[in-house]
Amino acid sequence: MSTLIANIGELVTNEPGLGEGPLEVLRDAALVIEDGRIAWAGPSADAPMADDAYDAAGRAVLPGFVDSHAHLVFAGERAEEFAARMSGRPYAAGGIRTTVARTRAATDGELRANLRRLVAEMARQGTTTVECKSGYGLSVEQEERAVRIAAEAADEVTFLGAHVVPPEYDGDTAAYTRLVSTGMLAACAPHARWIDAFCEKGAFDEDQAREVLEAGRRAGLTPRVHANQLTAGPGVRLAVELDAASADHCTFLSDADVDALAGSRTVATLLPGVEFSTRQPYPDARRLIDAGATVALATDCNPGSCYSSSMAFCIAVAVRDMGMTPAEAVWGATAGGARALRRGDVGRLGPGARADVLVLDAPSHIHLAYRPGVPQVAAVWKAGRRQDGAR
């Protein structure tokens, strides 16, 4: 079964040589989906026949968003904590423990239902690739449960046992780090592709994060790092040293950090929803891009520091407050996220790519930043299937 998406006013391909400008845009374009992949993309006048057709009516078509950083296996919410922050209380990583307690008390069914609700919410907003971390269980049994449930609905699963130290290990971070690096890792690795650590004051120091991440590599997982979110520190440089796929947050960076990212294949994943929700300073995307670093955008959807699943919102904030152009922000939310997940099949709309397609109810990708907060998703396909259930 093949589907022709015709009459596309602006097709963002992210496919070098297929279009014009930083997003490789084609105008008056069409594309063909077949067997869950992009079979063809090009000018409307050259479009081949297909079994079915969808008229884009002159609207913009983009690759589906790739959200490379989210925490979706949890129970409860922390609205009161948000209200307190908005009243002047600063954000601290310790609030994670509130969610840990509620998550441990939840049933598998409750966690599964909440995860699926959030993944569906993301899909309605154009997100077709979702990375999901554990990190709200913090025991062998609970973390194994989290990654196992995450693997049921997320495209990519990350083991984040080194999120914070649970209450039962207060005063003995070294012992908890050993647990994460041994028994917990052994239980979780079969369900995950990635390993992450929160390298930050109040969480895990450089040596502890390195211990966890190197153990993960030996178990076949690829590192990612929560780095430089709350303070300047060693997280970014550790990520580059270990050839991590991404260093996430990157809010407080030294010149050496920027240079390290620019000289590596580690992606700087920026999470503007967190700064919006915590009133922290925004990361300087312009500084990173001008230095030559690869920049991705992601939501960091979680119940504490950013309870938003909207990549469009992140694009708008990145353009308004982080020095990105609309094209750079859209690239970061699509191809950039794919780079952060080391995926070549998503984040683009060239032949052979997974058919993850977003039709905007707008003539241009610029409207994602130009009209913040306005629903603009007209249709979404993931792997060639309409997300509203239509074929």
Short mmCIF file of C-alpha atoms in Angstrom, two decimals:
data_model
loop_
_atom_site.label_atom_id
_atom_site.label_comp_id
_atom_site.label_asym_id
_atom_site.label_seq_id
_atom_site.Cartn_x
_atom_site.Cartn_y
_atom_site.Cartn_z
CA MET A 1 0.00 0.00 0.00
CA SER A 2 1.45 3.36 -1.04
CA THR A 3 0.28 6.88 -0.21
CA LEU A 4 1.01 10.05 -2.14
CA ILE A 5 1.07 13.26 -0.08
CA ALA A 6 0.50 15.84 -2.80
CA ASN A 7 0.23 19.61 -3.11
CA ILE A 8 2.81 20.34 -0.40
CA GLY A 9 3.53 24.06 -0.26
CA GLU A 10 6.80 23.65 1.67
CA LEU A 11 8.49 20.31 2.24
CA VAL A 12 11.23 20.28 4.89
CA THR A 13 13.41 17.29 3.97
CA ASN A 14 16.61 17.70 6.05
CA GLU A 15 18.09 15.67 3.21
CA PRO A 16 21.36 17.10 1.83
CA GLY A 17 21.06 17.90 -1.85
CA LEU A 18 17.30 17.42 -2.04
CA GLY A 19 16.22 21.02 -1.46
CA GLU A 20 17.42 24.50 -0.58
CA GLY A 21 18.63 26.23 2.56
CA PRO A 22 19.55 24.76 5.95
CA LEU A 23 16.43 22.60 6.03
CA GLU A 24 16.76 21.44 2.41
CA VAL A 25 13.30 22.80 1.59
CA LEU A 26 11.38 21.86 -1.54
CA ARG A 27 8.43 24.01 -2.66
CA ASP A 28 5.39 22.77 -4.59
CA ALA A 29 6.44 19.27 -3.61
CA ALA A 30 5.12 15.79 -3.01
CA LEU A 31 6.24 12.58 -1.35
CA VAL A 32 5.30 8.92 -1.47
CA ILE A 33 5.03 6.59 1.53
CA GLU A 34 5.33 2.86 0.95
CA ASP A 35 5.86 0.01 3.41
CA GLY A 36 6.46 2.44 6.26
CA ARG A 37 9.24 4.31 4.45
CA ILE A 38 9.64 7.34 2.24
CA ALA A 39 9.79 5.88 -1.25
CA TRP A 40 10.09 9.17 -3.14
CA ALA A 41 10.21 12.94 -2.54
CA GLY A 42 10.46 15.70 -5.11
CA PRO A 43 8.60 18.28 -7.22
CA SER A 44 4.85 17.81 -7.55
CA ALA A 45 5.10 17.70 -11.34
CA ASP A 46 7.26 14.56 -11.11
CA ALA A 47 5.23 12.68 -8.51
CA PRO A 48 4.62 8.99 -9.30
CA MET A 49 1.29 7.26 -8.94
CA ALA A 50 0.28 5.68 -5.63
CA ASP A 51 -2.55 3.57 -4.23
CA ASP A 52 -3.92 6.39 -2.09
CA ALA A 53 -3.53 10.16 -1.89
CA TYR A 54 -3.62 12.89 0.74
CA ASP A 55 -3.96 16.51 -0.34
CA ALA A 56 -1.75 18.77 1.78
CA ALA A 57 -3.57 21.77 0.29
CA GLY A 58 -0.48 23.95 0.10
CA ARG A 59 0.50 23.40 3.72
CA ALA A 60 3.97 22.74 5.14
CA VAL A 61 5.19 19.17 5.68
CA LEU A 62 8.05 18.33 8.07
CA PRO A 63 9.71 15.23 9.47
CA GLY A 64 8.03 14.17 12.69
CA PHE A 65 9.65 15.65 15.78
CA VAL A 66 12.33 13.56 17.49
CA ASP A 67 12.14 14.06 21.26
CA SER A 68 15.45 12.69 22.52
CA HIS A 69 15.02 13.45 26.24
CA ALA A 70 11.92 12.63 28.29
CA HIS A 71 11.03 11.02 31.64
CA LEU A 72 7.62 9.40 31.15
CA VAL A 73 7.45 6.44 33.56
CA PHE A 74 6.19 8.06 36.72
CA ALA A 75 3.15 8.51 38.95
CA GLY A 76 1.66 11.67 40.39
CA GLU A 77 2.45 15.29 39.62
CA ARG A 78 4.19 18.23 41.32
CA ALA A 79 2.02 21.23 40.59
CA GLU A 80 2.50 22.62 44.09
CA GLU A 81 6.28 22.54 43.61
CA PHE A 82 5.84 24.50 40.37
CA ALA A 83 3.67 27.07 42.11
CA ALA A 84 6.28 27.45 44.85
CA ARG A 85 9.00 28.07 42.24
CA MET A 86 6.86 30.70 40.60
CA SER A 87 6.60 32.32 44.03
CA GLY A 88 10.37 32.55 44.30
CA ARG A 89 11.68 29.24 45.60
CA PRO A 90 14.64 28.03 43.47
CA TYR A 91 14.63 24.66 41.72
CA ALA A 92 16.66 21.86 43.31
CA ALA A 93 17.15 18.26 42.18
CA GLY A 94 15.81 16.94 45.50
CA GLY A 95 12.21 17.31 44.33
CA ILE A 96 12.73 14.14 42.30
CA ARG A 97 12.32 12.11 45.49
CA THR A 98 8.64 13.11 45.66
CA THR A 99 8.04 11.42 42.32
CA VAL A 100 10.15 8.43 43.36
CA ALA A 101 7.87 7.75 46.33
CA ARG A 102 4.72 7.98 44.20
CA THR A 103 6.16 5.89 41.40
CA ARG A 104 7.23 3.12 43.75
CA ALA A 105 3.70 3.01 45.15
CA ALA A 106 2.01 2.82 41.73
CA THR A 107 0.94 -0.37 40.00
CA ASP A 108 2.35 -1.49 36.67
CA GLY A 109 -1.01 -0.70 35.11
CA GLU A 110 -0.99 2.85 36.43
CA LEU A 111 2.53 3.50 35.15
CA ARG A 112 1.73 1.92 31.80
CA ALA A 113 -1.43 3.98 31.36
CA ASN A 114 0.34 7.25 32.16
CA LEU A 115 3.19 6.43 29.78
CA ARG A 116 0.83 5.63 26.93
CA ARG A 117 -1.21 8.76 27.62
CA LEU A 118 1.90 10.93 27.32
CA VAL A 119 3.22 9.19 24.20
CA ALA A 120 -0.19 9.67 22.56
CA GLU A 121 -0.21 13.31 23.66
CA MET A 122 3.19 13.76 22.01
CA ALA A 123 1.99 12.09 18.80
CA ARG A 124 -0.96 14.46 18.53
CA GLN A 125 1.56 17.31 18.62
CA GLY A 126 3.77 15.86 15.90
CA THR A 127 6.33 13.86 17.89
CA THR A 128 6.97 10.52 16.21
CA THR A 129 10.18 9.38 17.96
CA VAL A 130 10.29 9.35 21.76
CA GLU A 131 13.20 8.59 24.08
CA CYS A 132 12.14 7.61 27.60
CA LYS A 133 14.33 7.37 30.72
CA SER A 134 13.87 5.49 33.93
CA GLY A 135 15.03 7.20 37.12
CA TYR A 136 11.98 7.35 39.37
CA GLY A 137 12.37 3.86 40.84
CA LEU A 138 15.96 3.88 42.14
CA SER A 139 16.00 0.26 43.28
CA VAL A 140 16.85 -2.84 41.27
CA GLU A 141 13.25 -4.03 41.10
CA GLN A 142 11.75 -0.61 40.45
CA GLU A 143 14.25 0.46 37.78
CA GLU A 144 13.89 -2.86 35.96
CA ARG A 145 10.13 -2.33 36.01
CA ALA A 146 10.53 1.19 34.64
CA VAL A 147 12.70 0.30 31.64
CA ARG A 148 10.59 -2.76 30.88
CA ILE A 149 7.40 -0.68 30.79
CA ALA A 150 9.13 2.12 28.87
CA ALA A 151 10.13 -0.34 26.16
CA GLU A 152 6.46 -1.11 25.51
CA ALA A 153 5.70 2.37 24.16
CA ALA A 154 8.88 4.39 23.62
CA ASP A 155 11.15 4.18 20.58
CA GLU A 156 14.33 4.52 22.67
CA VAL A 157 14.87 3.52 26.32
CA THR A 158 17.51 4.91 28.68
CA PHE A 159 18.50 3.44 32.03
CA LEU A 160 18.88 6.35 34.49
CA GLY A 161 19.44 4.68 37.84
CA ALA A 162 21.94 7.46 38.56
CA HIS A 163 19.26 10.14 38.72
CA VAL A 164 19.47 11.00 42.41
CA VAL A 165 20.37 9.00 45.53
CA PRO A 166 17.26 7.43 47.10
CA PRO A 167 16.44 8.05 50.78
CA GLU A 168 17.60 4.59 51.89
CA TYR A 169 21.13 5.44 50.71
CA ASP A 170 21.36 8.89 52.32
CA GLY A 171 24.97 9.53 53.28
CA ASP A 172 26.35 6.68 51.20
CA THR A 173 26.31 7.75 47.57
CA ALA A 174 29.29 5.48 46.89
CA ALA A 175 27.31 2.38 47.86
CA TYR A 176 24.36 3.42 45.72
CA THR A 177 26.68 4.11 42.79
CA ARG A 178 28.06 0.58 43.12
CA LEU A 179 24.52 -0.82 43.09
CA VAL A 180 23.62 1.15 39.95
CA SER A 181 26.82 -0.05 38.24
CA THR A 182 26.32 -3.72 39.09
CA GLY A 183 23.04 -5.41 40.03
CA MET A 184 20.75 -2.64 38.85
CA LEU A 185 22.55 -2.33 35.53
CA ALA A 186 22.44 -6.09 34.99
CA ALA A 187 18.69 -6.11 35.53
CA CYS A 188 17.99 -3.08 33.32
CA ALA A 189 20.42 -3.45 30.41
CA PRO A 190 18.31 -6.03 28.50
CA HIS A 191 15.50 -3.46 28.17
CA ALA A 192 17.57 -0.37 27.28
CA ARG A 193 19.88 0.98 24.59
CA TRP A 194 21.31 3.91 26.59
CA ILE A 195 22.72 4.69 30.04
CA ASP A 196 22.54 8.13 31.61
CA ALA A 197 23.80 9.84 34.76
CA PHE A 198 22.92 13.16 36.39
CA CYS A 199 26.40 14.63 36.86
CA GLU A 200 25.56 17.57 39.08
CA LYS A 201 25.97 19.01 42.54
CA GLY A 202 23.34 17.30 44.69
CA ALA A 203 23.30 14.21 42.46
CA PHE A 204 26.49 12.41 41.27
CA ASP A 205 30.00 13.81 41.04
CA GLU A 206 32.35 13.24 38.13
CA ASP A 207 33.94 10.03 39.44
CA GLN A 208 30.59 8.51 40.39
CA ALA A 209 29.04 9.39 37.02
CA ARG A 210 32.06 7.96 35.22
CA GLU A 211 31.78 4.71 37.19
CA VAL A 212 28.14 4.30 36.16
CA LEU A 213 28.63 5.28 32.52
CA GLU A 214 31.71 3.11 31.99
CA ALA A 215 29.91 0.14 33.52
CA GLY A 216 27.05 0.80 31.13
CA ARG A 217 29.41 0.82 28.16
CA ARG A 218 30.84 -2.54 29.23
CA ALA A 219 27.28 -3.87 29.32
CA GLY A 220 26.67 -2.68 25.76
CA LEU A 221 24.81 0.56 26.49
CA THR A 222 25.80 3.92 25.01
CA PRO A 223 26.22 6.89 27.38
CA ARG A 224 24.17 10.07 27.56
CA VAL A 225 24.77 12.63 30.32
CA HIS A 226 22.64 15.12 32.26
CA ALA A 227 25.31 17.83 32.18
CA ASN A 228 25.79 21.37 33.44
CA GLN A 229 22.14 22.01 34.25
CA LEU A 230 22.32 23.75 37.61
CA THR A 231 25.97 24.79 37.79
CA ALA A 232 29.15 24.81 35.75
CA GLY A 233 30.80 21.44 36.23
CA PRO A 234 32.47 18.43 34.65
CA GLY A 235 29.41 16.87 32.98
CA VAL A 236 29.96 18.13 29.43
CA ARG A 237 33.65 17.26 29.38
CA LEU A 238 32.87 13.81 30.79
CA ALA A 239 30.28 13.27 28.07
CA VAL A 240 32.80 14.16 25.36
CA GLU A 241 35.53 12.03 26.96
CA LEU A 242 33.22 8.99 26.90
CA ASP A 243 31.91 9.73 23.38
CA ALA A 244 28.40 10.07 24.79
CA ALA A 245 25.65 10.49 22.22
CA SER A 246 24.50 13.66 23.96
CA ALA A 247 25.17 16.08 26.77
CA ASP A 248 21.76 17.28 27.89
CA HIS A 249 20.83 20.67 29.41
CA CYS A 250 24.17 22.50 28.79
CA THR A 251 22.93 25.60 30.62
CA PHE A 252 26.19 26.66 32.28
CA LEU A 253 29.11 26.21 29.86
CA SER A 254 32.72 27.36 29.92
CA ASP A 255 34.63 28.13 26.74
CA ALA A 256 36.36 24.77 27.20
CA ASP A 257 32.99 23.01 27.33
CA VAL A 258 31.86 24.67 24.10
CA ASP A 259 35.13 23.82 22.37
CA ALA A 260 34.89 20.21 23.55
CA LEU A 261 31.38 19.82 22.14
CA ALA A 262 32.34 21.50 18.87
CA GLY A 263 35.24 19.11 18.42
CA SER A 264 33.24 15.96 19.13
CA ARG A 265 30.25 14.05 17.86
CA THR A 266 28.46 14.50 21.22
CA VAL A 267 25.25 16.46 20.61
CA ALA A 268 24.34 19.37 22.88
CA THR A 269 20.68 18.69 23.65
CA LEU A 270 18.98 21.82 24.95
CA LEU A 271 15.77 21.65 26.98
CA PRO A 272 14.18 25.12 26.96
CA GLY A 273 11.01 23.96 28.68
CA VAL A 274 13.06 23.34 31.83
CA GLU A 275 14.36 26.88 31.97
CA PHE A 276 10.87 28.19 31.28
CA SER A 277 9.48 26.10 34.15
CA THR A 278 12.29 26.73 36.65
CA ARG A 279 13.27 30.32 35.81
CA GLN A 280 16.86 29.26 35.30
CA PRO A 281 18.91 31.10 32.66
CA TYR A 282 18.39 29.77 29.15
CA PRO A 283 21.29 27.96 27.46
CA ASP A 284 23.05 29.97 24.78
CA ALA A 285 22.30 28.03 21.61
CA ARG A 286 23.81 30.73 19.42
CA ARG A 287 27.19 30.34 21.12
CA LEU A 288 27.15 26.58 20.55
CA ILE A 289 26.02 26.77 16.92
CA ASP A 290 28.53 29.47 16.03
CA ALA A 291 31.30 27.33 17.54
CA GLY A 292 30.30 24.39 15.35
CA ALA A 293 28.57 22.16 17.93
CA THR A 294 25.56 20.07 16.94
CA VAL A 295 22.46 21.25 18.80
CA ALA A 296 19.24 19.32 19.40
CA LEU A 297 16.04 20.38 21.13
CA ALA A 298 13.95 18.12 23.38
CA THR A 299 11.16 18.56 25.92
CA ASP A 300 12.52 16.83 29.04
CA CYS A 301 8.87 16.09 29.77
CA ASN A 302 8.68 15.12 33.45
CA PRO A 303 6.40 15.94 36.40
CA GLY A 304 8.88 18.23 38.17
CA SER A 305 11.07 20.59 36.16
CA CYS A 306 9.07 20.61 32.89
CA TYR A 307 5.65 19.05 32.54
CA SER A 308 5.29 19.85 28.84
CA SER A 309 5.29 17.39 25.94
CA SER A 310 5.23 20.07 23.24
CA MET A 311 8.19 20.22 20.85
CA ALA A 312 6.51 23.17 19.11
CA PHE A 313 6.65 25.07 22.39
CA CYS A 314 10.34 24.26 22.73
CA ILE A 315 10.96 25.54 19.19
CA ALA A 316 9.21 28.83 19.96
CA VAL A 317 11.15 29.37 23.20
CA ALA A 318 14.46 28.47 21.54
CA VAL A 319 13.85 31.08 18.85
CA ARG A 320 12.63 33.73 21.28
CA ASP A 321 15.13 33.26 24.11
CA MET A 322 18.08 31.14 22.98
CA GLY A 323 19.28 32.86 19.82
CA MET A 324 18.18 30.21 17.32
CA THR A 325 16.64 30.98 13.94
CA PRO A 326 13.35 29.22 13.13
CA ALA A 327 15.20 26.94 10.71
CA GLU A 328 17.85 26.04 13.31
CA ALA A 329 15.20 25.27 15.91
CA VAL A 330 13.18 23.08 13.55
CA TRP A 331 16.36 21.25 12.52
CA GLY A 332 17.24 20.77 16.19
CA ALA A 333 13.79 19.29 16.91
CA THR A 334 13.99 16.87 13.99
CA ALA A 335 17.42 16.04 12.54
CA GLY A 336 19.19 17.23 15.70
CA GLY A 337 17.17 14.87 17.86
CA ALA A 338 17.96 12.06 15.43
CA ARG A 339 21.69 12.84 15.78
CA ALA A 340 21.33 12.76 19.58
CA LEU A 341 19.88 9.25 19.24
CA ARG A 342 22.40 8.25 16.55
CA ARG A 343 19.52 7.45 14.23
CA GLY A 344 19.77 7.86 10.47
CA ASP A 345 16.23 6.78 9.67
CA VAL A 346 14.28 9.55 11.42
CA GLY A 347 14.38 13.35 11.44
CA ARG A 348 14.46 13.53 7.62
CA LEU A 349 12.12 12.97 4.68
CA GLY A 350 14.36 11.51 2.01
CA PRO A 351 14.08 8.12 0.30
CA GLY A 352 14.64 5.28 2.74
CA ALA A 353 13.75 7.28 5.86
CA ARG A 354 11.05 6.00 8.19
CA ALA A 355 7.81 7.61 7.07
CA ASP A 356 7.35 9.92 10.06
CA VAL A 357 5.49 12.86 8.55
CA LEU A 358 4.01 15.98 10.12
CA VAL A 359 1.56 18.14 8.16
CA LEU A 360 1.26 21.63 9.63
CA ASP A 361 -1.93 23.64 9.34
CA ALA A 362 0.33 26.46 8.16
CA PRO A 363 2.23 27.39 5.00
CA SER A 364 5.72 27.34 6.54
CA HIS A 365 7.81 25.85 9.34
CA ILE A 366 8.33 29.41 10.57
CA HIS A 367 4.79 29.38 11.98
CA LEU A 368 5.93 27.02 14.75
CA ALA A 369 7.77 29.98 16.32
CA TYR A 370 5.62 32.71 14.78
CA ARG A 371 2.36 31.40 16.33
CA PRO A 372 3.37 29.98 19.72
CA GLY A 373 0.76 28.09 21.66
CA VAL A 374 -1.53 27.63 18.66
CA PRO A 375 -2.43 24.06 17.63
CA GLN A 376 -1.02 23.65 14.12
CA VAL A 377 -0.90 19.89 13.53
CA ALA A 378 -3.15 18.83 10.67
CA ALA A 379 -2.00 15.21 10.29
CA VAL A 380 0.73 12.87 11.51
CA TRP A 381 2.10 9.59 10.13
CA LYS A 382 4.47 7.37 12.09
CA ALA A 383 6.22 4.62 10.13
CA GLY A 384 3.64 5.17 7.41
CA ARG A 385 0.54 4.88 9.62
CA ARG A 386 -1.76 7.79 10.36
CA GLN A 387 -1.75 8.42 14.08
CA ASP A 388 -5.50 9.03 14.16
CA GLY A 389 -5.94 5.43 13.00
CA ALA A 390 -6.73 6.26 9.37
CA ARG A 391 -4.76 4.49 6.68
#
